[in-house]
PDB file of C-alpha atoms in Angstrom:
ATOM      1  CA  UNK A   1      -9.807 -88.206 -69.827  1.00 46.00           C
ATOM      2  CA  UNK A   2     -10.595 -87.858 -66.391  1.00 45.00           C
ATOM      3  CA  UNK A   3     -10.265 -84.489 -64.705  1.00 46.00           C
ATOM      4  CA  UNK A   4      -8.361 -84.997 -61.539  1.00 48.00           C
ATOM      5  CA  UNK A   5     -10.141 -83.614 -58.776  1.00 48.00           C
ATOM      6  CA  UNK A   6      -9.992 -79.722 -57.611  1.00 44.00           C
ATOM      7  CA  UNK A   7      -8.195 -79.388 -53.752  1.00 47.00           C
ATOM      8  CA  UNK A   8     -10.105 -77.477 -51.973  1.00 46.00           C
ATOM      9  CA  UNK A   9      -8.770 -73.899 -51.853  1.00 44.00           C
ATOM     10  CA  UNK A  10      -7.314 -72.680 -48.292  1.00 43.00           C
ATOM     11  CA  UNK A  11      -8.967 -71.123 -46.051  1.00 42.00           C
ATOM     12  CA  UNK A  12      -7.373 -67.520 -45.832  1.00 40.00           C
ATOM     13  CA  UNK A  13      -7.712 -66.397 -41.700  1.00 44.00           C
ATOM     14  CA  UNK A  14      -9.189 -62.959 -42.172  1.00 44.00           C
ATOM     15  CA  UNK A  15      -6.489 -60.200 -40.945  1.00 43.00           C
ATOM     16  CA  UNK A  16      -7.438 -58.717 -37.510  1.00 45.00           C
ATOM     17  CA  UNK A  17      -9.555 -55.650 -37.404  1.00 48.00           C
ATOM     18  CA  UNK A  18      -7.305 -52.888 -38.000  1.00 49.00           C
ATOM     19  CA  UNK A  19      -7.563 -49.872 -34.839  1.00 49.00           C
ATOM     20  CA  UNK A  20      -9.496 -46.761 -35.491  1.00 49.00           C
ATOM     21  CA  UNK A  21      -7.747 -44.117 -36.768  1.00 50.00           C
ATOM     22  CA  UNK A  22      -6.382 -42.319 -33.687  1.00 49.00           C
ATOM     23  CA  UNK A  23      -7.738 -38.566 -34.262  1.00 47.00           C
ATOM     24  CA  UNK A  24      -5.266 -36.349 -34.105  1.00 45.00           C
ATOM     25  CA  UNK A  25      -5.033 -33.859 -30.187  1.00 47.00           C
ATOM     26  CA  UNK A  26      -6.465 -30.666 -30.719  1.00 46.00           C
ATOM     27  CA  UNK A  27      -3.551 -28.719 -29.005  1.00 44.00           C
ATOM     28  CA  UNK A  28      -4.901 -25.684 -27.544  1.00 43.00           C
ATOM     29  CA  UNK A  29      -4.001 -22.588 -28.646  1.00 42.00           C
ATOM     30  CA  UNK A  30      -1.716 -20.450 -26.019  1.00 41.00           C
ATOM     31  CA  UNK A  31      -3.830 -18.315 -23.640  1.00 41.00           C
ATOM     32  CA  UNK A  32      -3.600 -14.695 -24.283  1.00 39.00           C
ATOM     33  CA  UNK A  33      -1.694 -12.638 -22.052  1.00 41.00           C
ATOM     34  CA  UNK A  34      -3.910  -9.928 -22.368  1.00 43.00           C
ATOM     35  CA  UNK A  35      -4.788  -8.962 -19.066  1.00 45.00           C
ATOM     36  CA  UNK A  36      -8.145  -9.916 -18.405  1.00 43.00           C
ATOM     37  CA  UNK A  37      -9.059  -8.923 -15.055  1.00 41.00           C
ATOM     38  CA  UNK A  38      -9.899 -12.335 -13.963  1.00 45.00           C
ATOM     39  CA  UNK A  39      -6.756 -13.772 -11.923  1.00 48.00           C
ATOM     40  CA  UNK A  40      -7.248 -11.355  -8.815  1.00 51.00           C
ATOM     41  CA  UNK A  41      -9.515 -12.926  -5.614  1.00 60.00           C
ATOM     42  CA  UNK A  42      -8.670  -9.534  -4.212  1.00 88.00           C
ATOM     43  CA  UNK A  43      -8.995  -6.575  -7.576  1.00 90.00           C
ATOM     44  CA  UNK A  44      -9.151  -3.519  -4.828  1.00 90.00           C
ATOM     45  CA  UNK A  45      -5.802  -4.403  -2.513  1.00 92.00           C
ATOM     46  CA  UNK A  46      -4.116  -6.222  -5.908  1.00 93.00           C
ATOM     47  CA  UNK A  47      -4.674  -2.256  -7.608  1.00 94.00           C
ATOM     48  CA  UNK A  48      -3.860  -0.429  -4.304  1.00 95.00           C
ATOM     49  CA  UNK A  49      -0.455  -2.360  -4.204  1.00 95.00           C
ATOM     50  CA  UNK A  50       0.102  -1.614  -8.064  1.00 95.00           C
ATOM     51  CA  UNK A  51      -0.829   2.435  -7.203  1.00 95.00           C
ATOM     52  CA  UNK A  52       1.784   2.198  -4.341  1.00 95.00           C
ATOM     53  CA  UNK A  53       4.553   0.821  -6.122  1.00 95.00           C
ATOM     54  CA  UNK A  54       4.303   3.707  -9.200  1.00 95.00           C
ATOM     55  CA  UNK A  55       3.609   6.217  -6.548  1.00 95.00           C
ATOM     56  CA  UNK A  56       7.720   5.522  -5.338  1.00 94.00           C
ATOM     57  CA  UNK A  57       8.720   5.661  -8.741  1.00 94.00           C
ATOM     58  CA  UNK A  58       7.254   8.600 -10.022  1.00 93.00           C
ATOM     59  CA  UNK A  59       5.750  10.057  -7.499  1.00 91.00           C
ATOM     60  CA  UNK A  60       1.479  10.713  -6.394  1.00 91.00           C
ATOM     61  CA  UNK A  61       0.191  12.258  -9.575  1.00 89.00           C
ATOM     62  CA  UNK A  62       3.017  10.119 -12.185  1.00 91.00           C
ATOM     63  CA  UNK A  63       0.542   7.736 -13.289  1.00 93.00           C
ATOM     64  CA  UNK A  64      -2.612   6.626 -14.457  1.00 92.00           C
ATOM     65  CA  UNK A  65      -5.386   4.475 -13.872  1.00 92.00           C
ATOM     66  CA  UNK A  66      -4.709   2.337 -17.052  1.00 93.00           C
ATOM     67  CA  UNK A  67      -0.838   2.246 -15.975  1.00 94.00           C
ATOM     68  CA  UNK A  68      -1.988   0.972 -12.616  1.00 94.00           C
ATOM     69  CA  UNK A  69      -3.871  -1.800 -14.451  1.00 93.00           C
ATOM     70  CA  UNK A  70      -0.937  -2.996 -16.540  1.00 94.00           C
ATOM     71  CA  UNK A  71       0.691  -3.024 -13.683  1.00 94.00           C
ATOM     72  CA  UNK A  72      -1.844  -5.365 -12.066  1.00 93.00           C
ATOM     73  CA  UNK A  73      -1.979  -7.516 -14.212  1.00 92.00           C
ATOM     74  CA  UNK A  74      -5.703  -6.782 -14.950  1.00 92.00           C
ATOM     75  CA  UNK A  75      -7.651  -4.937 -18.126  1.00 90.00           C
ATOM     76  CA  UNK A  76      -7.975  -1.024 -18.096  1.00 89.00           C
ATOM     77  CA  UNK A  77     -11.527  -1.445 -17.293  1.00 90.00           C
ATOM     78  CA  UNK A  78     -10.922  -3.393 -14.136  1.00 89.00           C
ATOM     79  CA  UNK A  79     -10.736  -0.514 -11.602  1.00 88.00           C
ATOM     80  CA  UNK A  80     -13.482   1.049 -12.250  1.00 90.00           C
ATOM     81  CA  UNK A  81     -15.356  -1.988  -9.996  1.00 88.00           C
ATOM     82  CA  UNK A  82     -14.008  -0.087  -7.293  1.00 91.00           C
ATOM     83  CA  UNK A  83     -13.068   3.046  -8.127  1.00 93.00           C
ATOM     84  CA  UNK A  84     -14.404   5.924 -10.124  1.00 92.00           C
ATOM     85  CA  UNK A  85     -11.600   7.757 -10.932  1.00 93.00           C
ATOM     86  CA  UNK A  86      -7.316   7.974  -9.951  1.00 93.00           C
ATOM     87  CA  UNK A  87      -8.375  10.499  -7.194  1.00 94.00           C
ATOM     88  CA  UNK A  88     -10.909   7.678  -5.646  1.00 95.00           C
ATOM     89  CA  UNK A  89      -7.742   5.280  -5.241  1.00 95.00           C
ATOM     90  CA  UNK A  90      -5.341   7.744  -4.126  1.00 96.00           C
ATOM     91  CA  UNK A  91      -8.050   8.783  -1.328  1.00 96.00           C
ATOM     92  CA  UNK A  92      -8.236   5.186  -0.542  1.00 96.00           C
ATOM     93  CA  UNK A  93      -4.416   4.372  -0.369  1.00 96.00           C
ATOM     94  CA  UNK A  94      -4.476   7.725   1.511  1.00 96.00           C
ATOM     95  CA  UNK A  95      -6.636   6.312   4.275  1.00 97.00           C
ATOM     96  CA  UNK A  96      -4.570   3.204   4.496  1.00 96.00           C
ATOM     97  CA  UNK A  97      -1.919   5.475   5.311  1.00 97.00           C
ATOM     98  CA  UNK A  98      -3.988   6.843   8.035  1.00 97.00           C
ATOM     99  CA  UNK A  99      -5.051   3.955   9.808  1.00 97.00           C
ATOM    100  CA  UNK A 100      -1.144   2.804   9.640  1.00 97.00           C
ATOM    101  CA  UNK A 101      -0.234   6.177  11.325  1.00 98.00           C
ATOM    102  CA  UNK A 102      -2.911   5.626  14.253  1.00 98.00           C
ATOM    103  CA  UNK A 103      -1.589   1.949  14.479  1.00 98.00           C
ATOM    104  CA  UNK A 104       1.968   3.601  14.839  1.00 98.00           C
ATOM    105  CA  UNK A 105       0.920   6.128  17.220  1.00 98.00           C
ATOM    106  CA  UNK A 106      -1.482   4.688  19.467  1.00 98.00           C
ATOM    107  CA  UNK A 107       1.489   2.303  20.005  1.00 98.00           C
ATOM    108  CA  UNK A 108       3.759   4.717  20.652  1.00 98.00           C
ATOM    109  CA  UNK A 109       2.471   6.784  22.891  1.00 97.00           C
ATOM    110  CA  UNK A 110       1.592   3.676  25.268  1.00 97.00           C
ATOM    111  CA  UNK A 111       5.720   3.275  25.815  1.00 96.00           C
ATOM    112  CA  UNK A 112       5.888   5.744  28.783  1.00 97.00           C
ATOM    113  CA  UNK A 113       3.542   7.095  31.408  1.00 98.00           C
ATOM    114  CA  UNK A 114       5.115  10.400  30.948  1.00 98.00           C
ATOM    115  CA  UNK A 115       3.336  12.660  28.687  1.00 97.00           C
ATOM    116  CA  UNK A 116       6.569  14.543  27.631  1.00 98.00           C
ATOM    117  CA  UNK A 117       8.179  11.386  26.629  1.00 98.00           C
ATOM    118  CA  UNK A 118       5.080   9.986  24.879  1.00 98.00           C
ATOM    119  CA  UNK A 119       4.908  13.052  22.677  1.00 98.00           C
ATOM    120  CA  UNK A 120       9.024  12.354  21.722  1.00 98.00           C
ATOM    121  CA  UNK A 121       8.050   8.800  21.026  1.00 98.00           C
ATOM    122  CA  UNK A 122       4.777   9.933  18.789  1.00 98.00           C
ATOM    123  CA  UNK A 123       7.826  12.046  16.945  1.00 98.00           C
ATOM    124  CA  UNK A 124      10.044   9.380  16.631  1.00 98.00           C
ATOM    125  CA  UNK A 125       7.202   7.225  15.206  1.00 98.00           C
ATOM    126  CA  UNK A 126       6.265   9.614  12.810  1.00 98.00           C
ATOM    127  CA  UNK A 127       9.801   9.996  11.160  1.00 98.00           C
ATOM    128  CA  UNK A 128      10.075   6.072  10.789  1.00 98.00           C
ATOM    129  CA  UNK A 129       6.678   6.084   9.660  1.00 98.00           C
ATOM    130  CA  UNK A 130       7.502   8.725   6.696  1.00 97.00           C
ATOM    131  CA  UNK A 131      10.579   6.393   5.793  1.00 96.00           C
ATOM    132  CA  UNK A 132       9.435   3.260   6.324  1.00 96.00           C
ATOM    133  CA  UNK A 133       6.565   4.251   4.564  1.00 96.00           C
ATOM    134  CA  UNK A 134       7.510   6.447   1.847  1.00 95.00           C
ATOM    135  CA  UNK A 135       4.783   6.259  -0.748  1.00 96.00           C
ATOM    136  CA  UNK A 136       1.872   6.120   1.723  1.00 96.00           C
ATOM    137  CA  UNK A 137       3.707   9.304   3.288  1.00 96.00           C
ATOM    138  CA  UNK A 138       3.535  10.919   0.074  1.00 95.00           C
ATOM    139  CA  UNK A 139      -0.115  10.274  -0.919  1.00 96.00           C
ATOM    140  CA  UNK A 140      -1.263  11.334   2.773  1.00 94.00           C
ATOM    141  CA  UNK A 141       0.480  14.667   2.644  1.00 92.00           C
ATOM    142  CA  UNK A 142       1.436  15.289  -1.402  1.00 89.00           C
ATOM    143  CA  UNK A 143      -1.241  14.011  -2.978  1.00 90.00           C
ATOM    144  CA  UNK A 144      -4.001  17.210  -2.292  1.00 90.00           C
ATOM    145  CA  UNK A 145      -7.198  14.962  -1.987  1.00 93.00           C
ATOM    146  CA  UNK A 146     -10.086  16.666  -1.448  1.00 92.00           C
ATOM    147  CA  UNK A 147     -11.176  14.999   1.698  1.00 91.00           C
ATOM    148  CA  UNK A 148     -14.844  16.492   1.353  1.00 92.00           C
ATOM    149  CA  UNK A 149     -14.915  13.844  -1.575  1.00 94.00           C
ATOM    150  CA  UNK A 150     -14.373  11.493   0.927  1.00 95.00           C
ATOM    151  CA  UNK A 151     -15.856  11.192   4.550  1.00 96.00           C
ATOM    152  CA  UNK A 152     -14.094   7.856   5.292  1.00 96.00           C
ATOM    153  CA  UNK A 153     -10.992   9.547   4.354  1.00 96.00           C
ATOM    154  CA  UNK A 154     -11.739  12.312   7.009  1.00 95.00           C
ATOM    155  CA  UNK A 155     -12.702  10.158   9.387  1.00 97.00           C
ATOM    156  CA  UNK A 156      -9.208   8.414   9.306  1.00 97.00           C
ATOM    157  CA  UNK A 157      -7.712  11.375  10.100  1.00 95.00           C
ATOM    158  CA  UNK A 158      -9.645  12.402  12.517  1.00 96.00           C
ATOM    159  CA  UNK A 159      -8.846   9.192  14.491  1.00 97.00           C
ATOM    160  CA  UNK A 160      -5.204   9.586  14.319  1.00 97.00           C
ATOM    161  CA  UNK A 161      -5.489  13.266  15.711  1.00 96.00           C
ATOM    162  CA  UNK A 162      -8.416  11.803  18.755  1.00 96.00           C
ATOM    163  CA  UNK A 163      -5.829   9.127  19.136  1.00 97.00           C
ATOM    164  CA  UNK A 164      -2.999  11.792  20.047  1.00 98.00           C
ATOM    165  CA  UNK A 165      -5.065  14.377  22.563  1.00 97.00           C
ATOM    166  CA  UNK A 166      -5.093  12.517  25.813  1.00 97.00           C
ATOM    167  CA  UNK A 167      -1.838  13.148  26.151  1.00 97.00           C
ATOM    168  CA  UNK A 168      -1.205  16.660  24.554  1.00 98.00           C
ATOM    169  CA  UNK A 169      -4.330  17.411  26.989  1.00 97.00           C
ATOM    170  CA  UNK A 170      -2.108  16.582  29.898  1.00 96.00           C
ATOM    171  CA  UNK A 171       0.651  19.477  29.302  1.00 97.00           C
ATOM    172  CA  UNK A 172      -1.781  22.326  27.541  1.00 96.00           C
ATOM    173  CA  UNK A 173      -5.698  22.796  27.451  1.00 92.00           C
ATOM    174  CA  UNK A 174      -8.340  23.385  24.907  1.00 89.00           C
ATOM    175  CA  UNK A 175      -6.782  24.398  21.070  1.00 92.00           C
ATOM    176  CA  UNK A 176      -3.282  24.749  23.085  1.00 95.00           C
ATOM    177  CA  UNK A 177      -3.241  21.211  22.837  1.00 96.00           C
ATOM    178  CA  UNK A 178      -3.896  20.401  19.495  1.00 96.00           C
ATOM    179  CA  UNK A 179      -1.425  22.964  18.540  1.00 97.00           C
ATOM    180  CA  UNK A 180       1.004  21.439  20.808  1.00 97.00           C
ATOM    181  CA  UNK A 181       0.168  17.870  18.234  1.00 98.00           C
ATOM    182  CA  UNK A 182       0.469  20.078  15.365  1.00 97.00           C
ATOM    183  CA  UNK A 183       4.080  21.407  16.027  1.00 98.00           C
ATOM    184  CA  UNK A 184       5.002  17.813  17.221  1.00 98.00           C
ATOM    185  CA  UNK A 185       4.110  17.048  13.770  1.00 98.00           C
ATOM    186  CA  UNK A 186       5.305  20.064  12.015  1.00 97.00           C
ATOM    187  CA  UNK A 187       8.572  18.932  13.597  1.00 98.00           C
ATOM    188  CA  UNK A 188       9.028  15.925  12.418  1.00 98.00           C
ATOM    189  CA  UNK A 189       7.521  16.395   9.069  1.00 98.00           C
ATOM    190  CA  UNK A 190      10.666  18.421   8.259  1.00 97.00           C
ATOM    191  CA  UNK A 191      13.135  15.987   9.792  1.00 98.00           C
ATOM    192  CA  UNK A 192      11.406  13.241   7.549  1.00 97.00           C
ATOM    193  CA  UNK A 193      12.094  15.866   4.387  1.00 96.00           C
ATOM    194  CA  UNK A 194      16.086  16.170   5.723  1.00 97.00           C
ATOM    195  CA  UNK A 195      16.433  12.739   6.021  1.00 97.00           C
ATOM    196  CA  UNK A 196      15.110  11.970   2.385  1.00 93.00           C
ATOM    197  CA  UNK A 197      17.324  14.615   1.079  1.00 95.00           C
ATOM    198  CA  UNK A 198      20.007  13.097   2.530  1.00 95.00           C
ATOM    199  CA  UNK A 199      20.918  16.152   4.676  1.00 96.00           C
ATOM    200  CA  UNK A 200      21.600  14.186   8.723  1.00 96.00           C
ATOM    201  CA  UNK A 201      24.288  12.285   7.360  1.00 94.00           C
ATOM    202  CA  UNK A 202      25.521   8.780   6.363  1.00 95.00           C
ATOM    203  CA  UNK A 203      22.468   6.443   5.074  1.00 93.00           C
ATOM    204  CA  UNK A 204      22.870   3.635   8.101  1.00 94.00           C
ATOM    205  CA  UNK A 205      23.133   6.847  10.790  1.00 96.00           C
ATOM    206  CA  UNK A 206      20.481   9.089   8.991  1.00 97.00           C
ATOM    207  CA  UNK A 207      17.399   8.011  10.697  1.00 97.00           C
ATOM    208  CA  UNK A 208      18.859   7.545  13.738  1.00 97.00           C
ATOM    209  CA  UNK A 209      19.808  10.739  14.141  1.00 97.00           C
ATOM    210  CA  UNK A 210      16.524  11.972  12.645  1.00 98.00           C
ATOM    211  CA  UNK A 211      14.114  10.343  15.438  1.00 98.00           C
ATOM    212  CA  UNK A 212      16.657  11.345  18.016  1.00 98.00           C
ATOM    213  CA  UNK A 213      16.110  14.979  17.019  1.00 98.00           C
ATOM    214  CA  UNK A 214      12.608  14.809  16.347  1.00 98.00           C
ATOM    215  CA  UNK A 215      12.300  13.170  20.379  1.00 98.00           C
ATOM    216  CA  UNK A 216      14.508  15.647  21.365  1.00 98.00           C
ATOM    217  CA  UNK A 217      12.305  19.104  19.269  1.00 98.00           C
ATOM    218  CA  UNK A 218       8.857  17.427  21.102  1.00 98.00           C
ATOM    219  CA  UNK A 219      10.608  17.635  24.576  1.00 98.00           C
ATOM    220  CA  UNK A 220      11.774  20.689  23.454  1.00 98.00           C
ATOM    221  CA  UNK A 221       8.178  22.349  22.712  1.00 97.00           C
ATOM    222  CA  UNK A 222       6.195  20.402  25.575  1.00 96.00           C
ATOM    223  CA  UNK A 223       8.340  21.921  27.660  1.00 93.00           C
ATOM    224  CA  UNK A 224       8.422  25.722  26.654  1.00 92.00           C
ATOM    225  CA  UNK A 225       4.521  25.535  27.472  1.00 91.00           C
ATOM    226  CA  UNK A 226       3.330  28.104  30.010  1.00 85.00           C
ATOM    227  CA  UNK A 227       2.538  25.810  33.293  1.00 76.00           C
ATOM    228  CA  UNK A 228      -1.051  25.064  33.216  1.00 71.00           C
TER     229      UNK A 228
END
């Protein structure tokens, strides 16, 4: 019996080459929030600005360096790149306020040729300084730096009073006229501590009537000087 002959068997196409396993994304894990120090271009001015704004909520001495950090954004090791201790970057905030005071000043005093006048506009300036500026104002005067500590801090001040003398040198002589500067001041440093307490009147009239008293104390004081 003949065997009837085998078809040959199809040829099966092979399948395509299946794709690589796609690896699975490593998703990274969420970045700490843990201040780190490492966001600021500027650390000093970012700390300065962090010092400033606890200083008008609580006050010169009402907070640390670590709470100054938080508020930074920045670890509590951060500010000791700059400074050594709280003291260090109240003396420095403290000399900003000084060289914002000259700035205020000089400018000031440069409105009038008379002497008289530019001593009621230097009083003027220094209430709207005081509450325009209120947390510098406290740190200058509030915040009993040593200034020995710091010469540059001493130096600022020194520039605001050399800054003030050509013209108090015009209505008195020698130590008369840096007394004259110094009850200017003295002035005006107590209307600035009225209007904060509220004590010249409604809030949109207060400062108004606070530089128009402190102009009208330095015209008062240059002029009950003995004539020269």
């Amino acid at each position: 019996m003949t065997t009837p002959p085998v078809e040959p068997a199809e040829t099966v196409e092979s399948a395509e080459p299946a794709e690589p396993a796609k690896t699975a994304k490593t998703v990274p894990s969420p970045r700490s929030t843990r201040p780190t120090g490492r966001h600021h271009g500027d650390l000093r001015n970012a700390l300065e600005r962090a010092a400033l704004g606890l200083v008008a909520e609580r006050g010169a001495h009402g907070f640390t360096l670590a709470e100054a950090s938080r508020r930074a954004g920045v670890s509590a090791a951060a500010p000791y790149k700059h400074f050594a201790d709280r003291d260090a970057l109240l003396a420095s905030l403290a000399e900003r306020g000084y060289r914002e005071q000259h700035h205020r000043f000089s400018a000031a005093v440069r409105r009038s040729p008379d002497p008289v006048e530019q001593l009621a506009d230097f009083a003027a300036a220094y209430v709207r300084f005081a509450v325009e500026e209120r947390a510098l104002f406290d740190i200058t005067f509030s915040a009993g730096i040593d200034k020995s500590r710091y010469p540059a801090l001493a130096s600022a001040g020194d520039q605001v009073l050399t800054a003030l003398l050509p013209t108090a040198r015009r209505l008195a002589s020698g130590e008369h006229a840096v007394d004259l500067i110094l009850d200017v001041a003295s002035a005006a440093h107590g209307l600035a501590l009225y209007h904060r307490e509220g004590l010249l009147g409604p809030p949109d009239q207060a400062l108004a009537r606070a530089e128009s008293r402190a102009r009208s104390t330095a015209r008062a004081l240059a002029g009950a000087l003995p004539p020269r």
